PDB file of C-alpha atoms in Angstrom:
ATOM      1  CA  MET A1366      73.130 -10.979  36.170  1.00  0.00           C
ATOM      2  CA  LYS A1367      72.077 -12.619  32.949  1.00  0.00           C
ATOM      3  CA  ILE A1368      69.276 -15.091  32.510  1.00  0.00           C
ATOM      4  CA  LEU A1369      68.715 -15.119  28.763  1.00  0.00           C
ATOM      5  CA  SER A1370      71.173 -13.484  26.447  1.00  0.00           C
ATOM      6  CA  CYS A1371      74.191 -15.645  27.190  1.00  0.00           C
ATOM      7  CA  VAL A1372      72.325 -18.612  25.756  1.00  0.00           C
ATOM      8  CA  ALA A1373      72.788 -16.951  22.393  1.00  0.00           C
ATOM      9  CA  ILE A1374      76.566 -17.211  22.608  1.00  0.00           C
ATOM     10  CA  ALA A1375      76.494 -20.937  22.055  1.00  0.00           C
ATOM     11  CA  VAL A1376      73.167 -21.100  20.225  1.00  0.00           C
ATOM     12  CA  THR A1377      72.499 -18.319  17.733  1.00  0.00           C
ATOM     13  CA  PHE A1378      68.947 -17.080  17.781  1.00  0.00           C
ATOM     14  CA  THR A1379      66.830 -14.668  15.777  1.00  0.00           C
ATOM     15  CA  THR A1380      64.478 -12.086  17.160  1.00  0.00           C
ATOM     16  CA  SER A1381      61.369 -10.807  15.412  1.00  0.00           C
ATOM     17  CA  ALA A1382      61.439  -7.140  14.559  1.00  0.00           C
ATOM     18  CA  PHE A1383      59.113  -4.924  16.506  1.00  0.00           C
ATOM     19  CA  GLY A1384      58.408  -1.266  15.810  1.00  0.00           C
ATOM     20  CA  GLN A1385      59.896   1.330  18.083  1.00  0.00           C
ATOM     21  CA  GLY A1386      56.524   2.969  18.543  1.00  0.00           C
ATOM     22  CA  SER A1387      55.834   6.666  18.721  1.00  0.00           C
ATOM     23  CA  ASN A1388      56.963   9.038  21.402  1.00  0.00           C
ATOM     24  CA  THR A1389      54.339   8.621  24.097  1.00  0.00           C
ATOM     25  CA  GLY A1390      55.478  11.515  26.204  1.00  0.00           C
ATOM     26  CA  SER A1391      52.673  13.329  27.973  1.00  0.00           C
ATOM     27  CA  ASN A1392      51.570  16.705  26.606  1.00  0.00           C
ATOM     28  CA  SER A1393      50.516  17.715  30.083  1.00  0.00           C
ATOM     29  CA  SER A1394      52.505  20.305  31.987  1.00  0.00           C
ATOM     30  CA  GLN A1395      52.604  17.821  34.834  1.00  0.00           C
ATOM     31  CA  PRO A1396      55.838  15.806  35.085  1.00  0.00           C
ATOM     32  CA  LEU A1397      55.620  12.152  34.147  1.00  0.00           C
ATOM     33  CA  THR A1398      54.944   9.639  36.886  1.00  0.00           C
ATOM     34  CA  ALA A1399      57.360   6.777  37.396  1.00  0.00           C
ATOM     35  CA  ASN A1400      54.705   4.457  35.965  1.00  0.00           C
ATOM     36  CA  GLU A1401      54.450   6.597  32.823  1.00  0.00           C
ATOM     37  CA  VAL A1402      58.222   6.524  32.360  1.00  0.00           C
ATOM     38  CA  ILE A1403      58.226   2.748  32.598  1.00  0.00           C
ATOM     39  CA  ASP A1404      55.298   2.533  30.166  1.00  0.00           C
ATOM     40  CA  GLN A1405      57.413   4.457  27.654  1.00  0.00           C
ATOM     41  CA  ILE A1406      60.297   2.050  28.171  1.00  0.00           C
ATOM     42  CA  LYS A1407      58.003  -0.911  27.551  1.00  0.00           C
ATOM     43  CA  ALA A1408      56.696   0.734  24.384  1.00  0.00           C
ATOM     44  CA  HIS A1409      60.177   1.355  22.983  1.00  0.00           C
ATOM     45  CA  VAL A1410      62.206  -1.689  24.036  1.00  0.00           C
ATOM     46  CA  GLY A1411      61.101  -3.707  21.004  1.00  0.00           C
ATOM     47  CA  VAL A1412      60.276  -6.938  22.849  1.00  0.00           C
ATOM     48  CA  PRO A1413      56.733  -7.974  23.885  1.00  0.00           C
ATOM     49  CA  TRP A1414      56.398  -7.601  27.652  1.00  0.00           C
ATOM     50  CA  GLN A1415      55.601 -10.833  29.440  1.00  0.00           C
ATOM     51  CA  GLU A1416      55.548 -12.141  32.980  1.00  0.00           C
ATOM     52  CA  PRO A1417      57.276 -13.334  35.024  1.00  0.00           C
ATOM     53  CA  THR A1418      60.161 -10.890  35.050  1.00  0.00           C
ATOM     54  CA  VAL A1419      62.387  -9.229  37.629  1.00  0.00           C
ATOM     55  CA  ASP A1420      61.845  -5.934  35.779  1.00  0.00           C
ATOM     56  CA  THR A1421      59.477  -4.483  38.366  1.00  0.00           C
ATOM     57  CA  PHE A1422      59.317  -1.689  40.941  1.00  0.00           C
ATOM     58  CA  LYS A1423      61.405  -2.537  44.000  1.00  0.00           C
ATOM     59  CA  ALA A1424      60.685   0.452  46.242  1.00  0.00           C
ATOM     60  CA  GLY A1425      58.713   3.678  46.353  1.00  0.00           C
ATOM     61  CA  ASP A1426      55.423   4.880  44.892  1.00  0.00           C
ATOM     62  CA  PRO A1427      55.090   4.293  41.117  1.00  0.00           C
ATOM     63  CA  GLN A1428      52.657   7.239  40.971  1.00  0.00           C
ATOM     64  CA  SER A1429      55.350   9.666  42.133  1.00  0.00           C
ATOM     65  CA  ARG A1430      56.062  12.527  39.728  1.00  0.00           C
ATOM     66  CA  VAL A1431      59.569  12.137  38.336  1.00  0.00           C
ATOM     67  CA  LYS A1432      61.950  15.022  38.901  1.00  0.00           C
ATOM     68  CA  GLY A1433      65.007  13.284  37.532  1.00  0.00           C
ATOM     69  CA  ILE A1434      66.209   9.811  36.557  1.00  0.00           C
ATOM     70  CA  ALA A1435      69.397   8.091  37.703  1.00  0.00           C
ATOM     71  CA  VAL A1436      70.411   5.096  35.590  1.00  0.00           C
ATOM     72  CA  THR A1437      72.877   2.735  37.199  1.00  0.00           C
ATOM     73  CA  MET A1438      74.346  -0.740  37.139  1.00  0.00           C
ATOM     74  CA  MET A1439      73.569  -1.434  40.803  1.00  0.00           C
ATOM     75  CA  ALA A1440      71.545   0.702  43.225  1.00  0.00           C
ATOM     76  CA  THR A1441      74.082   0.716  46.027  1.00  0.00           C
ATOM     77  CA  LEU A1442      73.575   3.113  48.915  1.00  0.00           C
ATOM     78  CA  ASP A1443      76.264   5.367  47.443  1.00  0.00           C
ATOM     79  CA  VAL A1444      74.352   5.555  44.158  1.00  0.00           C
ATOM     80  CA  LEU A1445      71.106   6.291  46.031  1.00  0.00           C
ATOM     81  CA  LYS A1446      72.806   9.071  47.987  1.00  0.00           C
ATOM     82  CA  HIS A1447      74.043  10.589  44.733  1.00  0.00           C
ATOM     83  CA  ALA A1448      70.544  10.426  43.245  1.00  0.00           C
ATOM     84  CA  ALA A1449      68.921  12.010  46.292  1.00  0.00           C
ATOM     85  CA  ALA A1450      71.492  14.820  46.401  1.00  0.00           C
ATOM     86  CA  ASN A1451      70.874  15.591  42.719  1.00  0.00           C
ATOM     87  CA  GLY A1452      67.076  15.549  42.841  1.00  0.00           C
ATOM     88  CA  GLN A1453      66.747  12.267  40.954  1.00  0.00           C
ATOM     89  CA  ASN A1454      63.838  10.437  42.532  1.00  0.00           C
ATOM     90  CA  LEU A1455      63.536   7.590  39.970  1.00  0.00           C
ATOM     91  CA  VAL A1456      66.430   5.130  39.985  1.00  0.00           C
ATOM     92  CA  ILE A1457      66.612   2.605  37.149  1.00  0.00           C
ATOM     93  CA  THR A1458      68.971  -0.190  38.140  1.00  0.00           C
ATOM     94  CA  HIS A1459      70.179  -3.236  36.244  1.00  0.00           C
ATOM     95  CA  GLU A1460      70.892  -5.433  39.245  1.00  0.00           C
ATOM     96  CA  PRO A1461      69.035  -6.116  42.516  1.00  0.00           C
ATOM     97  CA  THR A1462      68.685  -3.471  45.184  1.00  0.00           C
ATOM     98  CA  PHE A1463      68.202  -5.791  48.152  1.00  0.00           C
ATOM     99  CA  PHE A1464      71.000  -8.366  47.757  1.00  0.00           C
ATOM    100  CA  ASP A1465      68.990 -11.151  46.092  1.00  0.00           C
ATOM    101  CA  HIS A1466      68.099 -11.748  42.449  1.00  0.00           C
ATOM    102  CA  MET A1467      64.398 -11.573  43.266  1.00  0.00           C
ATOM    103  CA  ASP A1468      64.925  -8.768  45.823  1.00  0.00           C
ATOM    104  CA  ASN A1469      63.510 -11.121  48.426  1.00  0.00           C
ATOM    105  CA  PRO A1470      64.621 -10.106  51.960  1.00  0.00           C
ATOM    106  CA  ALA A1471      63.679 -13.559  53.245  1.00  0.00           C
ATOM    107  CA  GLN A1472      67.048 -14.692  51.859  1.00  0.00           C
ATOM    108  CA  LEU A1473      68.749 -12.740  54.655  1.00  0.00           C
ATOM    109  CA  PRO A1474      69.104 -14.567  57.999  1.00  0.00           C
ATOM    110  CA  GLN A1475      67.217 -11.801  59.827  1.00  0.00           C
ATOM    111  CA  GLY A1476      64.888 -11.012  56.940  1.00  0.00           C
ATOM    112  CA  GLU A1477      63.429  -7.514  57.155  1.00  0.00           C
ATOM    113  CA  ASP A1478      65.204  -7.028  60.488  1.00  0.00           C
ATOM    114  CA  ASP A1479      68.635  -7.165  58.879  1.00  0.00           C
ATOM    115  CA  PRO A1480      70.348  -3.895  59.938  1.00  0.00           C
ATOM    116  CA  VAL A1481      71.956  -3.174  56.547  1.00  0.00           C
ATOM    117  CA  LEU A1482      68.660  -3.753  54.749  1.00  0.00           C
ATOM    118  CA  LYS A1483      66.722  -1.611  57.254  1.00  0.00           C
ATOM    119  CA  GLN A1484      69.080   1.346  56.899  1.00  0.00           C
ATOM    120  CA  LYS A1485      68.878   1.199  53.116  1.00  0.00           C
ATOM    121  CA  ARG A1486      65.078   1.000  53.169  1.00  0.00           C
ATOM    122  CA  GLU A1487      64.922   3.923  55.589  1.00  0.00           C
ATOM    123  CA  PHE A1488      67.080   6.053  53.299  1.00  0.00           C
ATOM    124  CA  ILE A1489      64.891   5.222  50.298  1.00  0.00           C
ATOM    125  CA  ALA A1490      61.716   6.104  52.229  1.00  0.00           C
ATOM    126  CA  GLU A1491      63.177   9.288  53.736  1.00  0.00           C
ATOM    127  CA  HIS A1492      64.130  10.621  50.309  1.00  0.00           C
ATOM    128  CA  HIS A1493      60.996   9.372  48.524  1.00  0.00           C
ATOM    129  CA  LEU A1494      62.985   7.388  45.976  1.00  0.00           C
ATOM    130  CA  VAL A1495      61.378   5.052  43.466  1.00  0.00           C
ATOM    131  CA  ILE A1496      63.468   2.127  42.257  1.00  0.00           C
ATOM    132  CA  TRP A1497      62.725   0.084  39.159  1.00  0.00           C
ATOM    133  CA  ARG A1498      64.839  -2.743  37.783  1.00  0.00           C
ATOM    134  CA  PHE A1499      65.650  -3.010  34.071  1.00  0.00           C
ATOM    135  CA  HIS A1500      67.411  -6.328  33.603  1.00  0.00           C
ATOM    136  CA  ASP A1501      65.586  -8.991  31.621  1.00  0.00           C
ATOM    137  CA  TYR A1502      64.301  -6.803  28.823  1.00  0.00           C
ATOM    138  CA  TRP A1503      67.478  -4.769  28.380  1.00  0.00           C
ATOM    139  CA  HIS A1504      69.208  -8.099  27.749  1.00  0.00           C
ATOM    140  CA  ARG A1505      66.351  -9.468  25.622  1.00  0.00           C
ATOM    141  CA  ARG A1506      66.427  -6.429  23.356  1.00  0.00           C
ATOM    142  CA  HIS A1507      68.219  -7.044  20.066  1.00  0.00           C
ATOM    143  CA  PRO A1508      70.966  -6.164  20.141  1.00  0.00           C
ATOM    144  CA  ASP A1509      71.386  -6.957  23.830  1.00  0.00           C
ATOM    145  CA  GLY A1510      71.613  -3.525  25.453  1.00  0.00           C
ATOM    146  CA  ILE A1511      74.432  -4.503  27.785  1.00  0.00           C
ATOM    147  CA  GLU A1512      76.479  -6.102  25.005  1.00  0.00           C
ATOM    148  CA  ALA A1513      75.898  -3.083  22.762  1.00  0.00           C
ATOM    149  CA  GLY A1514      77.316  -0.790  25.436  1.00  0.00           C
ATOM    150  CA  ASN A1515      80.413  -2.949  25.798  1.00  0.00           C
ATOM    151  CA  VAL A1516      80.947  -3.081  22.046  1.00  0.00           C
ATOM    152  CA  HIS A1517      80.764   0.704  21.783  1.00  0.00           C
ATOM    153  CA  ALA A1518      83.046   1.239  24.773  1.00  0.00           C
ATOM    154  CA  LEU A1519      85.634  -1.166  23.323  1.00  0.00           C
ATOM    155  CA  GLY A1520      85.289   0.062  19.748  1.00  0.00           C
ATOM    156  CA  TRP A1521      84.694  -3.514  18.595  1.00  0.00           C
ATOM    157  CA  GLU A1522      81.836  -2.856  16.179  1.00  0.00           C
ATOM    158  CA  ARG A1523      83.852  -3.992  13.137  1.00  0.00           C
ATOM    159  CA  TYR A1524      85.031  -7.166  14.900  1.00  0.00           C
ATOM    160  CA  GLN A1525      81.584  -8.441  15.900  1.00  0.00           C
ATOM    161  CA  ASP A1526      80.304 -11.630  14.306  1.00  0.00           C
ATOM    162  CA  PRO A1527      77.186 -10.727  12.263  1.00  0.00           C
ATOM    163  CA  ALA A1528      75.652 -14.108  13.087  1.00  0.00           C
ATOM    164  CA  ASN A1529      76.279 -13.990  16.843  1.00  0.00           C
ATOM    165  CA  GLN A1530      76.570 -10.719  18.726  1.00  0.00           C
ATOM    166  CA  TYR A1531      78.653 -12.267  21.515  1.00  0.00           C
ATOM    167  CA  LEU A1532      81.524 -13.450  19.283  1.00  0.00           C
ATOM    168  CA  PHE A1533      84.401 -11.329  17.949  1.00  0.00           C
ATOM    169  CA  THR A1534      87.404 -11.745  15.689  1.00  0.00           C
ATOM    170  CA  ILE A1535      89.963  -9.190  16.885  1.00  0.00           C
ATOM    171  CA  PRO A1536      93.478  -8.319  15.675  1.00  0.00           C
ATOM    172  CA  GLU A1537      95.968 -10.816  17.050  1.00  0.00           C
ATOM    173  CA  THR A1538      97.084 -10.067  20.584  1.00  0.00           C
ATOM    174  CA  THR A1539      97.988 -11.926  23.763  1.00  0.00           C
ATOM    175  CA  VAL A1540      95.640 -12.791  26.599  1.00  0.00           C
ATOM    176  CA  ALA A1541      97.545 -10.410  28.896  1.00  0.00           C
ATOM    177  CA  LYS A1542      97.338  -7.500  26.439  1.00  0.00           C
ATOM    178  CA  LEU A1543      93.661  -8.169  25.854  1.00  0.00           C
ATOM    179  CA  ALA A1544      93.026  -8.094  29.609  1.00  0.00           C
ATOM    180  CA  GLU A1545      94.827  -4.752  29.832  1.00  0.00           C
ATOM    181  CA  GLN A1546      92.714  -3.320  27.016  1.00  0.00           C
ATOM    182  CA  LEU A1547      89.579  -4.447  28.823  1.00  0.00           C
ATOM    183  CA  ARG A1548      90.827  -2.998  32.105  1.00  0.00           C
ATOM    184  CA  VAL A1549      91.316   0.433  30.581  1.00  0.00           C
ATOM    185  CA  LYS A1550      88.272   0.682  28.317  1.00  0.00           C
ATOM    186  CA  LEU A1551      85.733  -0.987  30.629  1.00  0.00           C
ATOM    187  CA  HIS A1552      87.235   0.454  33.838  1.00  0.00           C
ATOM    188  CA  ALA A1553      87.778  -2.981  35.332  1.00  0.00           C
ATOM    189  CA  ALA A1554      89.922  -2.447  38.393  1.00  0.00           C
ATOM    190  CA  VAL A1555      91.227  -5.989  38.787  1.00  0.00           C
ATOM    191  CA  PRO A1556      90.689  -8.280  35.768  1.00  0.00           C
ATOM    192  CA  ARG A1557      91.711 -11.869  36.496  1.00  0.00           C
ATOM    193  CA  ILE A1558      93.182 -14.345  34.035  1.00  0.00           C
ATOM    194  CA  ALA A1559      92.975 -18.133  33.999  1.00  0.00           C
ATOM    195  CA  GLY A1560      95.119 -19.762  31.326  1.00  0.00           C
ATOM    196  CA  ASP A1561      98.282 -18.838  29.460  1.00  0.00           C
ATOM    197  CA  ARG A1562      98.799 -15.074  29.641  1.00  0.00           C
ATOM    198  CA  GLU A1563     101.130 -15.106  26.614  1.00  0.00           C
ATOM    199  CA  MET A1564      98.834 -17.171  24.401  1.00  0.00           C
ATOM    200  CA  LYS A1565      98.094 -15.411  21.113  1.00  0.00           C
ATOM    201  CA  VAL A1566      94.401 -14.959  20.382  1.00  0.00           C
ATOM    202  CA  THR A1567      92.062 -13.588  17.746  1.00  0.00           C
ATOM    203  CA  ARG A1568      88.698 -15.232  18.470  1.00  0.00           C
ATOM    204  CA  VAL A1569      86.939 -14.249  21.683  1.00  0.00           C
ATOM    205  CA  ALA A1570      83.503 -14.452  23.275  1.00  0.00           C
ATOM    206  CA  LEU A1571      82.258 -11.594  25.450  1.00  0.00           C
ATOM    207  CA  SER A1572      79.641 -12.738  27.966  1.00  0.00           C
ATOM    208  CA  PRO A1573      78.920  -9.943  30.472  1.00  0.00           C
ATOM    209  CA  GLY A1574      77.593 -10.712  33.916  1.00  0.00           C
ATOM    210  CA  SER A1575      77.334 -14.296  35.114  1.00  0.00           C
ATOM    211  CA  ALA A1576      76.019 -16.794  32.570  1.00  0.00           C
ATOM    212  CA  GLY A1577      76.735 -19.945  34.578  1.00  0.00           C
ATOM    213  CA  PHE A1578      78.863 -23.032  34.013  1.00  0.00           C
ATOM    214  CA  HIS A1579      76.679 -24.728  31.398  1.00  0.00           C
ATOM    215  CA  ARG A1580      76.591 -21.721  29.080  1.00  0.00           C
ATOM    216  CA  GLU A1581      80.210 -20.775  29.679  1.00  0.00           C
ATOM    217  CA  THR A1582      81.509 -24.250  28.838  1.00  0.00           C
ATOM    218  CA  GLY A1583      79.175 -24.330  25.851  1.00  0.00           C
ATOM    219  CA  VAL A1584      81.082 -21.341  24.523  1.00  0.00           C
ATOM    220  CA  LEU A1585      84.498 -22.739  25.422  1.00  0.00           C
ATOM    221  CA  GLU A1586      83.676 -25.984  23.617  1.00  0.00           C
ATOM    222  CA  MET A1587      83.327 -24.060  20.358  1.00  0.00           C
ATOM    223  CA  PRO A1588      86.503 -25.037  18.450  1.00  0.00           C
ATOM    224  CA  ASP A1589      87.429 -21.526  17.296  1.00  0.00           C
ATOM    225  CA  VAL A1590      86.807 -19.649  20.585  1.00  0.00           C
ATOM    226  CA  GLN A1591      90.114 -19.094  22.376  1.00  0.00           C
ATOM    227  CA  VAL A1592      89.130 -16.685  25.148  1.00  0.00           C
ATOM    228  CA  LEU A1593      85.946 -16.219  27.150  1.00  0.00           C
ATOM    229  CA  ILE A1594      85.521 -12.779  28.709  1.00  0.00           C
ATOM    230  CA  ALA A1595      82.993 -12.827  31.538  1.00  0.00           C
ATOM    231  CA  GLY A1596      82.000 -10.918  34.623  1.00  0.00           C
ATOM    232  CA  GLU A1597      82.192 -13.568  37.319  1.00  0.00           C
ATOM    233  CA  THR A1598      81.922 -17.321  37.713  1.00  0.00           C
ATOM    234  CA  HIS A1599      82.352 -20.097  40.250  1.00  0.00           C
ATOM    235  CA  GLU A1600      86.019 -20.908  40.676  1.00  0.00           C
ATOM    236  CA  TRP A1601      85.354 -24.642  41.086  1.00  0.00           C
ATOM    237  CA  GLU A1602      83.486 -24.720  37.771  1.00  0.00           C
ATOM    238  CA  THR A1603      84.607 -22.622  34.795  1.00  0.00           C
ATOM    239  CA  VAL A1604      87.952 -21.586  36.287  1.00  0.00           C
ATOM    240  CA  GLU A1605      88.836 -25.198  37.069  1.00  0.00           C
ATOM    241  CA  TYR A1606      87.683 -26.202  33.571  1.00  0.00           C
ATOM    242  CA  ILE A1607      90.035 -23.648  32.002  1.00  0.00           C
ATOM    243  CA  THR A1608      92.889 -24.707  34.287  1.00  0.00           C
ATOM    244  CA  ASP A1609      92.535 -28.321  33.180  1.00  0.00           C
ATOM    245  CA  ALA A1610      92.157 -27.307  29.530  1.00  0.00           C
ATOM    246  CA  ARG A1611      95.458 -25.450  29.739  1.00  0.00           C
ATOM    247  CA  SER A1612      97.146 -28.471  31.360  1.00  0.00           C
ATOM    248  CA  GLU A1613      95.908 -30.550  28.426  1.00  0.00           C
ATOM    249  CA  GLY A1614      97.558 -28.124  25.997  1.00  0.00           C
ATOM    250  CA  ARG A1615      94.326 -26.589  24.711  1.00  0.00           C
ATOM    251  CA  THR A1616      94.254 -22.977  23.504  1.00  0.00           C
ATOM    252  CA  LYS A1617      91.642 -21.787  25.970  1.00  0.00           C
ATOM    253  CA  ALA A1618      91.710 -18.892  28.452  1.00  0.00           C
ATOM    254  CA  LEU A1619      89.315 -16.990  30.687  1.00  0.00           C
ATOM    255  CA  ILE A1620      89.299 -13.299  31.636  1.00  0.00           C
ATOM    256  CA  LEU A1621      87.048 -12.247  34.526  1.00  0.00           C
ATOM    257  CA  LEU A1622      86.329  -8.524  34.750  1.00  0.00           C
ATOM    258  CA  GLY A1623      84.039  -8.471  37.778  1.00  0.00           C
ATOM    259  CA  HIS A1624      80.276  -8.285  37.425  1.00  0.00           C
ATOM    260  CA  ILE A1625      79.965  -4.504  37.553  1.00  0.00           C
ATOM    261  CA  ALA A1626      82.790  -3.778  35.129  1.00  0.00           C
ATOM    262  CA  SER A1627      81.423  -6.309  32.646  1.00  0.00           C
ATOM    263  CA  GLU A1628      77.988  -4.637  32.424  1.00  0.00           C
ATOM    264  CA  GLN A1629      78.482  -1.010  33.443  1.00  0.00           C
ATOM    265  CA  ALA A1630      78.957   0.294  29.890  1.00  0.00           C
ATOM    266  CA  GLY A1631      75.649  -1.300  28.989  1.00  0.00           C
ATOM    267  CA  MET A1632      73.785   0.842  31.498  1.00  0.00           C
ATOM    268  CA  GLU A1633      75.514   3.973  30.252  1.00  0.00           C
ATOM    269  CA  GLU A1634      74.176   2.886  26.858  1.00  0.00           C
ATOM    270  CA  CYS A1635      70.738   2.602  28.482  1.00  0.00           C
ATOM    271  CA  ALA A1636      70.844   6.197  29.729  1.00  0.00           C
ATOM    272  CA  GLN A1637      71.677   7.406  26.220  1.00  0.00           C
ATOM    273  CA  TRP A1638      68.844   5.319  24.777  1.00  0.00           C
ATOM    274  CA  LEU A1639      66.314   6.683  27.280  1.00  0.00           C
ATOM    275  CA  ARG A1640      67.167  10.245  26.240  1.00  0.00           C
ATOM    276  CA  THR A1641      65.977   9.482  22.701  1.00  0.00           C
ATOM    277  CA  PHE A1642      62.322   9.223  23.748  1.00  0.00           C
ATOM    278  CA  ILE A1643      61.873  10.529  27.302  1.00  0.00           C
ATOM    279  CA  ALA A1644      61.629  14.294  27.100  1.00  0.00           C
ATOM    280  CA  LYS A1645      61.584  17.003  29.777  1.00  0.00           C
ATOM    281  CA  VAL A1646      63.054  14.718  32.440  1.00  0.00           C
ATOM    282  CA  PRO A1647      66.790  15.001  33.166  1.00  0.00           C
ATOM    283  CA  ILE A1648      68.542  11.626  32.901  1.00  0.00           C
ATOM    284  CA  GLU A1649      71.985  10.888  34.341  1.00  0.00           C
ATOM    285  CA  PHE A1650      74.084   7.762  34.181  1.00  0.00           C
ATOM    286  CA  VAL A1651      75.465   7.166  37.676  1.00  0.00           C
ATOM    287  CA  PRO A1652      78.310   4.628  37.636  1.00  0.00           C
ATOM    288  CA  THR A1653      78.490   2.046  40.384  1.00  0.00           C
ATOM    289  CA  ALA A1654      81.862   1.912  42.082  1.00  0.00           C
ATOM    290  CA  ASP A1655      83.860  -1.213  41.239  1.00  0.00           C
ATOM    291  CA  LEU A1656      83.574  -3.311  44.379  1.00  0.00           C
ATOM    292  CA  TRP A1657      86.964  -4.905  43.681  1.00  0.00           C
ATOM    293  CA  ALA A1658      88.972  -1.694  43.524  1.00  0.00           C
ATOM    294  CA  ALA A1659      92.689  -2.147  42.936  1.00  0.00           C
ATOM    295  CA  PRO A1660      95.002  -0.973  45.747  1.00  0.00           C
ATOM    296  CA  THR A1661      96.587   2.460  45.390  1.00  0.00           C
ATOM    297  CA  ASP A1662     100.356   2.882  45.102  1.00  0.00           C
ATOM    298  CA  SER A1663     100.529   4.040  48.715  1.00  0.00           C
ATOM    299  CA  GLU A1664      98.614   0.968  49.859  1.00  0.00           C
ATOM    300  CA  ARG A1665     100.939  -1.313  47.901  1.00  0.00           C
ATOM    301  CA  ASN A1666     104.000   0.284  49.512  1.00  0.00           C
ATOM    302  CA  ARG A1667     102.818  -0.034  53.106  1.00  0.00           C
TER     303      ARG A1667
END
């Protein structure tokens, strides 16, 4: 999910420079606590920490000593099982753990009695896992940590607009070929296209996650932007807008990668960044499985 950075696609902003700070790792022989790890993140992220934010502990005891860190896009049960099996008791996740942006179980019809929620909570408690979300401030960092990961994964550094990190001028290609490049390099199982697949393009906007209709159309209204690449959107909003734009003969198209595929590289980037200042704690990037996996050849032939 994105709540801030996509605004900058349509409206360029500047961010004050903040020092990276010194390495605040503990000299004690005792392993860092989860709280101490998060304090280091806050000291290095380069953005003043303010409330409210969803970047908080979601489960577990923040005073737990950290044996290992799993960094992931989404703390699914499969990711948690991987972490537990590998001795990683601190999980840093970009997206919610409990199915709601605010991790509020009241959004479920049965609340805390929901059977899927209960089983997940029981697993977390049984394995003494601590879960902390790193969403708002990884996006608010300049450059946006998620966007930086995508740029590196795509090799688009030289195509990025110096005035707006979400805009790119790429070598001429078609919408279909661009979608295939994104599928391969960002491991997007089933990218979807709205618009003319054979339309030639050079100017694209890359908005990972889900920015919402207002921001997405703000980008598409920019005269030179031909393609918007996003994670997910409402089909009756941005997809319908693109469909009508194509019918009107406008050179506009939309590529949807899926939410996970559009932000996963950014959390791999996060794991690499954490290793630059958190010492003596093993850190692993644990990819979240693409929920929209493409069918296998055998499944197609059934």
